[in-house]
């Protein structure tokens, strides 16, 4: 917007209502009001003289009183006008002062916003540097901005996650002897990038720990969503972290991974994720849907005392077709919702001791290549082992079976566990056909 002279009109955005506009009292209006007051005085004088003068001595006194009265009226009217002008001036001054305060506040807010934007922009630019120390400085600058400005935290977390999602191959511990100088330099740069990524991960994990309840730590960033789809994460440690939602689809977890005592309050997705090292989910709490479909565990997977639950039974942990080449531990885990382990392959030992299934549990077409231990497990809802294969020893000692257990086409390479035989005998369900293959 420009004025008639072509100069731009600057308007501060205070966030408040637009102040009311007041018309300026012009010189013409002042002259008109002055003339009206004089005419009022003269008119009153003439009227009083005509009304109370009859030509004698007493009339002269009356005339004098009339003039005095007219003068008093004129002076009083002028005084009232002066008071009105003074009140108007005072109100205009107060309005101008308030507007000036609003402009100052808006200017300060604008300056703060520009400061944050400048810090954010410079930090993001640092992340694009080819020098690892500069990138490290960029992450620490972003951390400082997020810690000081809560409304910027999710945005900065998104930037950190985006960096971690960029393609990366961890370097070998030692380059091969045949490597030339260029390859050695690339190995050095990759090793430096590893440290940058570890720092980025550490910033996330340090600020996702609420600390002891009911007083969260001042460094805790609440209600954060993580999008690490397809990222390569190195030794991620989310122990005791509180996260709203997390997307780990196709994520490559290298080295040891920890989710012990972590809490997820919104959706969690590990579909097609790969765990190359041991994965620990001890005492983890999933209060929302969690998906491990097609996940691959190349080392030990420990879900001991993990709780899969939700406000209703719509929460469905899905373990469809993941692979557990080594030991998988669900010892003392609690499934308060439907648990799907359909088509899962357990290559190593599968521990389900003391596990509680408070809803249906599905192990259809599941393959247990090693020892399977369901000792003292509790099945409250339907349990379905249709077409499951137990190639190693299966232990169901003290397991509590529900009224309905589907064992159709289930195969036990070792002898059928006594508890299973006893259940079948008691159930007398001819359609639940159990076969053995000891060859």
Short mmCIF file of C-alpha atoms in Angstrom, two decimals:
data_model
loop_
_atom_site.label_atom_id
_atom_site.label_comp_id
_atom_site.label_asym_id
_atom_site.label_seq_id
_atom_site.Cartn_x
_atom_site.Cartn_y
_atom_site.Cartn_z
CA UNK A 1 0.00 0.00 0.00
CA UNK A 2 1.34 3.51 -0.89
CA UNK A 3 0.36 7.07 -0.01
CA UNK A 4 -0.66 9.76 -2.48
CA UNK A 5 2.99 10.86 -2.56
CA UNK A 6 4.06 7.40 -3.64
CA UNK A 7 5.78 6.52 -0.32
CA UNK A 8 5.04 3.09 1.15
CA UNK A 9 2.86 2.94 4.21
CA UNK A 10 4.37 0.64 6.88
CA UNK A 11 1.89 -1.13 9.09
CA UNK A 12 2.94 -3.25 12.05
CA UNK A 13 1.09 -6.51 12.49
CA UNK A 14 0.41 -6.54 16.21
CA UNK A 15 -1.99 -9.45 16.20
CA UNK A 16 -4.58 -7.26 17.99
CA UNK A 17 -7.69 -5.63 16.62
CA UNK A 18 -7.16 -2.64 14.31
CA UNK A 19 -7.25 0.53 16.47
CA UNK A 20 -10.23 2.85 15.81
CA UNK A 21 -9.70 5.78 13.48
CA UNK A 22 -10.42 9.30 14.73
CA UNK A 23 -11.04 12.38 12.58
CA UNK A 24 -8.60 15.24 13.08
CA UNK A 25 -10.21 18.43 14.46
CA UNK A 26 -9.64 20.94 11.64
CA UNK A 27 -8.95 24.70 11.99
CA UNK A 28 -12.23 25.40 10.23
CA UNK A 29 -14.16 23.47 12.87
CA UNK A 30 -12.37 25.39 15.64
CA UNK A 31 -13.27 28.79 14.02
CA UNK A 32 -16.89 27.73 13.55
CA UNK A 33 -17.20 26.66 17.20
CA UNK A 34 -15.56 29.94 18.38
CA UNK A 35 -17.96 32.03 16.27
CA UNK A 36 -20.92 30.02 17.58
CA UNK A 37 -19.84 30.64 21.19
CA UNK A 38 -19.46 34.42 20.53
CA UNK A 39 -22.81 34.56 18.77
CA UNK A 40 -24.36 32.63 21.67
CA UNK A 41 -22.96 35.21 24.11
CA UNK A 42 -24.14 38.18 22.05
CA UNK A 43 -27.53 36.61 21.51
CA UNK A 44 -27.98 35.99 25.22
CA UNK A 45 -26.92 39.57 25.99
CA UNK A 46 -29.35 41.13 23.51
CA UNK A 47 -32.17 38.89 24.69
CA UNK A 48 -31.56 39.74 28.35
CA UNK A 49 -31.33 43.49 27.58
CA UNK A 50 -34.58 43.48 25.66
CA UNK A 51 -36.35 41.35 28.23
CA UNK A 52 -35.31 43.20 31.40
CA UNK A 53 -34.63 46.88 30.38
CA UNK A 54 -37.42 49.57 30.70
CA UNK A 55 -35.33 52.91 30.78
CA UNK A 56 -35.28 53.74 34.54
CA UNK A 57 -32.50 53.48 37.13
CA UNK A 58 -33.52 50.03 38.26
CA UNK A 59 -33.44 48.98 34.64
CA UNK A 60 -29.79 49.98 34.45
CA UNK A 61 -28.99 47.62 37.32
CA UNK A 62 -30.98 44.90 35.57
CA UNK A 63 -29.07 45.61 32.37
CA UNK A 64 -25.78 45.23 34.21
CA UNK A 65 -26.90 41.92 35.71
CA UNK A 66 -28.00 40.76 32.27
CA UNK A 67 -24.60 41.54 30.80
CA UNK A 68 -22.91 39.77 33.72
CA UNK A 69 -25.17 36.71 33.27
CA UNK A 70 -24.48 36.62 29.54
CA UNK A 71 -20.76 36.85 30.20
CA UNK A 72 -20.99 34.01 32.70
CA UNK A 73 -22.81 31.86 30.14
CA UNK A 74 -20.21 32.66 27.48
CA UNK A 75 -17.33 31.89 29.85
CA UNK A 76 -19.03 28.68 31.04
CA UNK A 77 -19.63 27.55 27.48
CA UNK A 78 -16.02 28.30 26.58
CA UNK A 79 -14.83 26.40 29.64
CA UNK A 80 -16.95 23.40 28.71
CA UNK A 81 -15.53 23.50 25.20
CA UNK A 82 -12.00 23.70 26.64
CA UNK A 83 -12.67 20.69 28.90
CA UNK A 84 -14.02 18.74 25.93
CA UNK A 85 -10.91 19.53 23.91
CA UNK A 86 -8.65 18.58 26.82
CA UNK A 87 -10.47 15.26 27.30
CA UNK A 88 -10.23 14.56 23.59
CA UNK A 89 -6.51 15.40 23.62
CA UNK A 90 -5.94 13.10 26.62
CA UNK A 91 -7.80 10.23 24.97
CA UNK A 92 -5.89 10.73 21.73
CA UNK A 93 -2.62 10.69 23.68
CA UNK A 94 -3.55 7.43 25.43
CA UNK A 95 -4.62 5.83 22.15
CA UNK A 96 -1.36 6.90 20.54
CA UNK A 97 0.60 5.49 23.49
CA UNK A 98 -1.23 2.16 23.31
CA UNK A 99 -0.67 1.99 19.57
CA UNK A 100 3.01 2.76 20.07
CA UNK A 101 3.25 -0.07 22.61
CA UNK A 102 1.55 -2.45 20.17
CA UNK A 103 3.92 -1.41 17.40
CA UNK A 104 6.90 -1.89 19.73
CA UNK A 105 5.65 -5.35 20.74
CA UNK A 106 5.08 -6.28 17.10
CA UNK A 107 8.53 -5.00 16.20
CA UNK A 108 10.09 -7.05 19.00
CA UNK A 109 8.13 -10.13 17.93
CA UNK A 110 9.16 -9.56 14.33
CA UNK A 111 12.78 -9.21 15.36
CA UNK A 112 12.59 -12.43 17.42
CA UNK A 113 11.00 -14.29 14.49
CA UNK A 114 13.69 -13.00 12.13
CA UNK A 115 16.35 -14.03 14.63
CA UNK A 116 14.93 -17.57 14.84
CA UNK A 117 14.62 -17.76 11.05
CA UNK A 118 18.22 -16.60 10.61
CA UNK A 119 19.52 -19.13 13.14
CA UNK A 120 17.45 -21.91 11.56
CA UNK A 121 18.50 -21.01 8.01
CA UNK A 122 22.19 -20.80 8.87
CA UNK A 123 22.04 -24.09 10.79
CA UNK A 124 20.35 -25.87 7.89
CA UNK A 125 22.94 -24.44 5.50
CA UNK A 126 25.66 -25.86 7.75
CA UNK A 127 24.16 -29.34 7.35
CA UNK A 128 24.97 -29.13 3.65
CA UNK A 129 28.65 -28.50 4.27
CA UNK A 130 31.23 -31.04 3.11
CA UNK A 131 33.08 -30.62 6.43
CA UNK A 132 31.93 -32.80 9.33
CA UNK A 133 32.68 -30.22 12.08
CA UNK A 134 30.49 -27.68 10.28
CA UNK A 135 27.64 -30.18 10.06
CA UNK A 136 28.04 -30.95 13.76
CA UNK A 137 27.78 -27.23 14.51
CA UNK A 138 24.58 -27.08 12.47
CA UNK A 139 22.97 -29.84 14.54
CA UNK A 140 23.94 -28.21 17.82
CA UNK A 141 22.56 -24.88 16.59
CA UNK A 142 19.25 -26.54 15.69
CA UNK A 143 19.15 -28.21 19.10
CA UNK A 144 19.59 -24.83 20.81
CA UNK A 145 16.80 -23.24 18.75
CA UNK A 146 14.43 -26.13 19.51
CA UNK A 147 15.22 -26.07 23.22
CA UNK A 148 14.55 -22.31 23.46
CA UNK A 149 11.46 -22.29 21.23
CA UNK A 150 8.96 -25.11 21.86
CA UNK A 151 6.89 -24.24 18.78
CA UNK A 152 9.90 -24.99 16.55
CA UNK A 153 10.70 -28.44 17.99
CA UNK A 154 8.71 -30.63 15.60
CA UNK A 155 10.04 -28.71 12.60
CA UNK A 156 13.63 -29.16 13.75
CA UNK A 157 13.03 -32.84 14.53
CA UNK A 158 11.71 -33.19 10.97
CA UNK A 159 14.96 -31.69 9.65
CA UNK A 160 17.08 -34.07 11.74
CA UNK A 161 15.00 -37.05 10.59
CA UNK A 162 15.29 -35.93 6.97
CA UNK A 163 19.08 -35.84 7.32
CA UNK A 164 19.11 -39.36 8.79
CA UNK A 165 16.90 -40.59 5.93
CA UNK A 166 19.55 -39.66 3.36
CA UNK A 167 21.40 -42.66 1.90
CA UNK A 168 24.36 -43.80 3.97
CA UNK A 169 26.50 -46.92 4.15
CA UNK A 170 28.45 -47.38 7.39
CA UNK A 171 32.19 -47.80 6.79
CA UNK A 172 33.99 -51.05 7.57
CA UNK A 173 36.09 -51.06 10.70
CA UNK A 174 39.25 -51.04 8.62
CA UNK A 175 39.64 -50.34 4.89
CA UNK A 176 41.10 -53.12 2.84
CA UNK A 177 44.84 -53.13 2.18
CA UNK A 178 44.22 -52.75 -1.52
CA UNK A 179 42.52 -49.39 -1.03
CA UNK A 180 44.17 -46.50 -2.78
CA UNK A 181 44.59 -43.02 -1.33
CA UNK A 182 41.22 -41.90 -2.71
CA UNK A 183 39.46 -44.85 -1.13
CA UNK A 184 41.19 -44.13 2.19
CA UNK A 185 39.99 -40.55 2.01
CA UNK A 186 36.43 -41.72 1.31
CA UNK A 187 36.68 -44.11 4.25
CA UNK A 188 37.79 -41.23 6.47
CA UNK A 189 34.89 -39.06 5.30
CA UNK A 190 32.41 -41.89 5.84
CA UNK A 191 33.75 -42.42 9.35
CA UNK A 192 33.30 -38.71 10.06
CA UNK A 193 29.75 -38.87 8.71
CA UNK A 194 29.12 -41.72 11.13
CA UNK A 195 29.98 -39.40 14.02
CA UNK A 196 27.69 -36.71 12.62
CA UNK A 197 24.81 -39.18 12.42
CA UNK A 198 25.46 -40.48 15.92
CA UNK A 199 25.27 -36.88 17.14
CA UNK A 200 21.96 -36.34 15.31
CA UNK A 201 20.55 -39.52 16.87
CA UNK A 202 21.81 -38.50 20.31
CA UNK A 203 20.08 -35.11 20.04
CA UNK A 204 16.80 -36.89 19.33
CA UNK A 205 17.13 -39.48 22.08
CA UNK A 206 18.33 -37.02 24.73
CA UNK A 207 15.24 -34.85 24.27
CA UNK A 208 12.70 -37.70 24.14
CA UNK A 209 13.30 -38.80 27.73
CA UNK A 210 10.63 -37.29 30.03
CA UNK A 211 12.43 -38.23 33.21
CA UNK A 212 10.62 -39.09 36.45
CA UNK A 213 6.91 -38.35 36.54
CA UNK A 214 5.00 -36.22 37.29
CA UNK A 215 7.63 -33.57 36.57
CA UNK A 216 9.12 -34.01 33.10
CA UNK A 217 12.70 -32.90 32.60
CA UNK A 218 13.07 -29.37 31.17
CA UNK A 219 14.96 -30.86 28.24
CA UNK A 220 12.04 -33.16 27.30
CA UNK A 221 10.33 -32.43 23.99
CA UNK A 222 6.73 -33.55 24.28
CA UNK A 223 4.46 -35.00 21.56
CA UNK A 224 7.17 -35.56 18.97
CA UNK A 225 6.63 -37.58 15.79
CA UNK A 226 9.55 -39.40 14.18
CA UNK A 227 9.67 -40.16 10.46
CA UNK A 228 12.75 -42.32 9.88
CA UNK A 229 11.42 -44.25 6.90
CA UNK A 230 14.27 -45.96 5.08
CA UNK A 231 16.91 -44.42 7.35
CA UNK A 232 20.13 -46.13 8.36
CA UNK A 233 20.42 -45.86 12.14
CA UNK A 234 23.55 -46.78 14.06
CA UNK A 235 23.11 -48.29 17.50
CA UNK A 236 19.89 -46.37 18.18
CA UNK A 237 19.05 -46.17 21.88
CA UNK A 238 15.51 -45.06 22.71
CA UNK A 239 15.45 -46.49 26.23
CA UNK A 240 12.89 -44.73 28.48
CA UNK A 241 11.82 -42.42 25.66
CA UNK A 242 8.25 -41.17 25.21
CA UNK A 243 7.29 -40.78 21.55
CA UNK A 244 3.93 -39.92 20.04
CA UNK A 245 4.33 -41.71 16.72
CA UNK A 246 7.21 -43.34 14.89
CA UNK A 247 7.59 -44.54 11.31
CA UNK A 248 10.44 -47.03 10.88
CA UNK A 249 9.30 -48.63 7.63
CA UNK A 250 12.24 -50.15 5.73
CA UNK A 251 14.63 -48.70 8.30
CA UNK A 252 18.01 -50.37 8.61
CA UNK A 253 18.97 -50.73 12.29
CA UNK A 254 22.68 -51.50 12.54
CA UNK A 255 24.49 -52.57 15.71
CA UNK A 256 22.65 -53.08 18.98
CA UNK A 257 19.21 -51.39 19.17
CA UNK A 258 17.41 -50.49 22.40
CA UNK A 259 13.74 -49.64 22.95
CA UNK A 260 13.65 -50.74 26.60
CA UNK A 261 10.84 -49.11 28.62
CA UNK A 262 9.99 -46.84 25.70
CA UNK A 263 6.39 -45.64 25.32
CA UNK A 264 4.59 -45.06 22.03
CA UNK A 265 1.23 -43.30 22.30
CA UNK A 266 0.35 -43.15 18.60
CA UNK A 267 0.98 -45.28 15.53
CA UNK A 268 4.22 -47.28 15.28
CA UNK A 269 5.36 -48.99 12.09
CA UNK A 270 8.36 -51.32 11.74
CA UNK A 271 7.17 -52.89 8.47
CA UNK A 272 10.08 -54.23 6.37
CA UNK A 273 12.61 -52.92 8.89
CA UNK A 274 15.92 -54.78 9.23
CA UNK A 275 17.66 -55.33 12.57
CA UNK A 276 21.24 -56.45 11.92
CA UNK A 277 22.22 -56.54 15.59
CA UNK A 278 20.43 -57.50 18.82
CA UNK A 279 17.09 -55.73 19.26
CA UNK A 280 15.80 -55.09 22.76
CA UNK A 281 12.18 -54.15 23.44
CA UNK A 282 12.19 -55.06 27.14
CA UNK A 283 9.21 -53.54 29.02
CA UNK A 284 8.29 -51.43 26.00
CA UNK A 285 4.70 -50.15 25.98
CA UNK A 286 2.71 -49.94 22.75
CA UNK A 287 -0.67 -48.34 23.46
CA UNK A 288 -1.41 -48.08 19.74
CA UNK A 289 -1.30 -50.22 16.60
CA UNK A 290 2.19 -51.58 15.92
CA UNK A 291 3.24 -53.27 12.70
CA UNK A 292 6.26 -55.57 12.32
CA UNK A 293 5.12 -57.04 8.99
CA UNK A 294 8.05 -58.37 6.92
CA UNK A 295 10.58 -57.12 9.47
CA UNK A 296 13.87 -59.03 9.61
CA UNK A 297 15.74 -59.71 12.84
CA UNK A 298 19.24 -61.00 12.00
CA UNK A 299 20.21 -61.29 15.65
CA UNK A 300 18.48 -61.72 19.00
CA UNK A 301 15.06 -60.07 19.37
CA UNK A 302 14.01 -59.51 22.97
CA UNK A 303 10.41 -58.47 23.73
CA UNK A 304 10.51 -59.52 27.38
CA UNK A 305 7.75 -57.90 29.50
CA UNK A 306 6.60 -55.84 26.54
CA UNK A 307 2.98 -54.65 26.66
CA UNK A 308 0.84 -54.41 23.54
CA UNK A 309 -2.36 -52.67 24.56
CA UNK A 310 -4.86 -49.96 23.74
CA UNK A 311 -8.08 -48.31 24.89
CA UNK A 312 -10.08 -50.85 22.84
CA UNK A 313 -9.38 -54.14 21.12
CA UNK A 314 -8.84 -52.37 17.82
CA UNK A 315 -5.12 -52.24 18.51
CA UNK A 316 -3.55 -55.04 16.47
CA UNK A 317 0.15 -55.88 16.76
CA UNK A 318 1.06 -57.45 13.43
CA UNK A 319 4.10 -59.65 13.04
CA UNK A 320 3.18 -60.87 9.57
CA UNK A 321 6.11 -62.64 7.88
CA UNK A 322 9.00 -61.16 9.87
CA UNK A 323 12.07 -63.33 10.23
CA UNK A 324 13.82 -64.19 13.50
CA UNK A 325 17.03 -66.08 12.56
CA UNK A 326 18.22 -66.03 16.17
CA UNK A 327 16.51 -66.20 19.54
CA UNK A 328 13.25 -64.27 19.88
CA UNK A 329 12.14 -63.55 23.44
CA UNK A 330 8.60 -62.55 24.39
CA UNK A 331 9.02 -63.69 27.99
CA UNK A 332 6.31 -62.14 30.25
CA UNK A 333 5.02 -60.00 27.39
CA UNK A 334 1.35 -58.98 27.57
CA UNK A 335 -0.88 -58.74 24.52
CA UNK A 336 -4.12 -56.97 25.45
CA UNK A 337 -5.21 -56.91 21.83
CA UNK A 338 -5.19 -59.37 18.95
CA UNK A 339 -1.67 -60.67 18.24
CA UNK A 340 -0.78 -61.78 14.72
CA UNK A 341 2.28 -63.96 14.19
CA UNK A 342 1.00 -65.43 10.92
CA UNK A 343 3.70 -66.81 8.58
CA UNK A 344 6.49 -65.74 10.92
CA UNK A 345 9.68 -67.79 10.80
CA UNK A 346 11.53 -68.35 14.08
CA UNK A 347 14.90 -69.85 13.12
CA UNK A 348 16.31 -69.77 16.63
CA UNK A 349 14.68 -70.38 19.98
CA UNK A 350 11.29 -68.72 20.50
CA UNK A 351 10.55 -67.85 24.13
CA UNK A 352 6.93 -67.18 25.10
CA UNK A 353 7.24 -68.20 28.75
CA UNK A 354 4.71 -66.47 31.04
CA UNK A 355 3.36 -64.55 28.07
CA UNK A 356 -0.25 -63.42 28.47
CA UNK A 357 -2.57 -63.24 25.46
CA UNK A 358 -5.70 -61.41 26.65
CA UNK A 359 -7.22 -61.57 23.19
CA UNK A 360 -6.94 -63.82 20.17
CA UNK A 361 -3.49 -65.07 19.16
CA UNK A 362 -2.77 -66.19 15.59
CA UNK A 363 0.22 -68.36 14.65
CA UNK A 364 -1.16 -69.59 11.33
CA UNK A 365 1.52 -71.03 9.01
CA UNK A 366 4.18 -70.00 11.49
CA UNK A 367 7.44 -71.96 11.38
CA UNK A 368 9.37 -72.71 14.57
CA UNK A 369 12.76 -74.10 13.48
CA UNK A 370 14.28 -74.17 16.95
CA UNK A 371 13.07 -74.82 20.47
CA UNK A 372 9.69 -73.26 21.23
CA UNK A 373 8.81 -72.50 24.82
CA UNK A 374 5.23 -71.57 25.81
CA UNK A 375 5.66 -72.66 29.43
CA UNK A 376 3.04 -71.05 31.72
CA UNK A 377 1.71 -68.98 28.83
CA UNK A 378 -1.91 -67.86 29.18
CA UNK A 379 -4.27 -67.87 26.21
CA UNK A 380 -7.51 -66.09 27.12
CA UNK A 381 -8.98 -65.73 23.65
CA UNK A 382 -8.86 -67.95 20.60
CA UNK A 383 -5.43 -69.38 19.79
CA UNK A 384 -4.85 -70.52 16.23
CA UNK A 385 -1.85 -72.69 15.25
CA UNK A 386 -3.38 -73.86 11.96
CA UNK A 387 -0.67 -75.10 9.55
CA UNK A 388 2.06 -74.12 12.00
CA UNK A 389 5.22 -76.22 12.01
CA UNK A 390 7.27 -77.04 15.12
CA UNK A 391 10.59 -78.48 13.89
CA UNK A 392 12.24 -78.39 17.31
CA UNK A 393 11.11 -79.33 20.79
CA UNK A 394 7.90 -77.58 21.89
CA UNK A 395 7.22 -76.90 25.55
CA UNK A 396 3.66 -76.12 26.68
CA UNK A 397 4.08 -77.11 30.35
CA UNK A 398 1.50 -75.32 32.53
CA UNK A 399 0.21 -73.41 29.52
CA UNK A 400 -3.41 -72.36 29.89
CA UNK A 401 -5.43 -73.11 26.76
CA UNK A 402 -8.75 -71.38 25.99
CA UNK A 403 -11.99 -73.11 25.08
CA UNK A 404 -11.21 -72.71 21.40
CA UNK A 405 -7.78 -73.66 20.07
CA UNK A 406 -7.31 -74.36 16.37
CA UNK A 407 -4.59 -76.94 15.69
CA UNK A 408 -5.70 -78.02 12.22
CA UNK A 409 -2.79 -79.27 10.06
CA UNK A 410 -0.33 -78.35 12.78
CA UNK A 411 2.92 -80.31 12.48
CA UNK A 412 5.18 -81.38 15.34
CA UNK A 413 8.48 -82.96 14.21
CA UNK A 414 9.15 -84.00 17.80
CA UNK A 415 6.38 -85.80 19.71
CA UNK A 416 3.24 -83.79 20.32
CA UNK A 417 3.53 -82.10 23.73
CA UNK A 418 1.50 -83.84 26.43
CA UNK A 419 -0.41 -80.65 27.21
CA UNK A 420 -1.54 -80.40 23.58
CA UNK A 421 -2.56 -84.06 23.54
CA UNK A 422 -4.50 -83.60 26.76
CA UNK A 423 -6.27 -80.54 25.37
CA UNK A 424 -7.24 -82.40 22.20
CA UNK A 425 -8.53 -85.33 24.20
CA UNK A 426 -10.65 -83.08 26.39
CA UNK A 427 -11.89 -80.94 23.52
CA UNK A 428 -12.76 -83.97 21.36
CA UNK A 429 -12.67 -81.82 18.30
CA UNK A 430 -12.27 -84.09 15.28
CA UNK A 431 -11.64 -81.18 12.92
CA UNK A 432 -8.56 -80.15 14.90
CA UNK A 433 -6.19 -82.56 13.27
CA UNK A 434 -2.67 -82.77 14.65
CA UNK A 435 0.01 -84.68 12.79
CA UNK A 436 3.51 -85.71 13.78
CA UNK A 437 6.55 -86.24 11.61
CA UNK A 438 9.53 -87.71 13.38
CA UNK A 439 11.50 -88.51 10.29
#
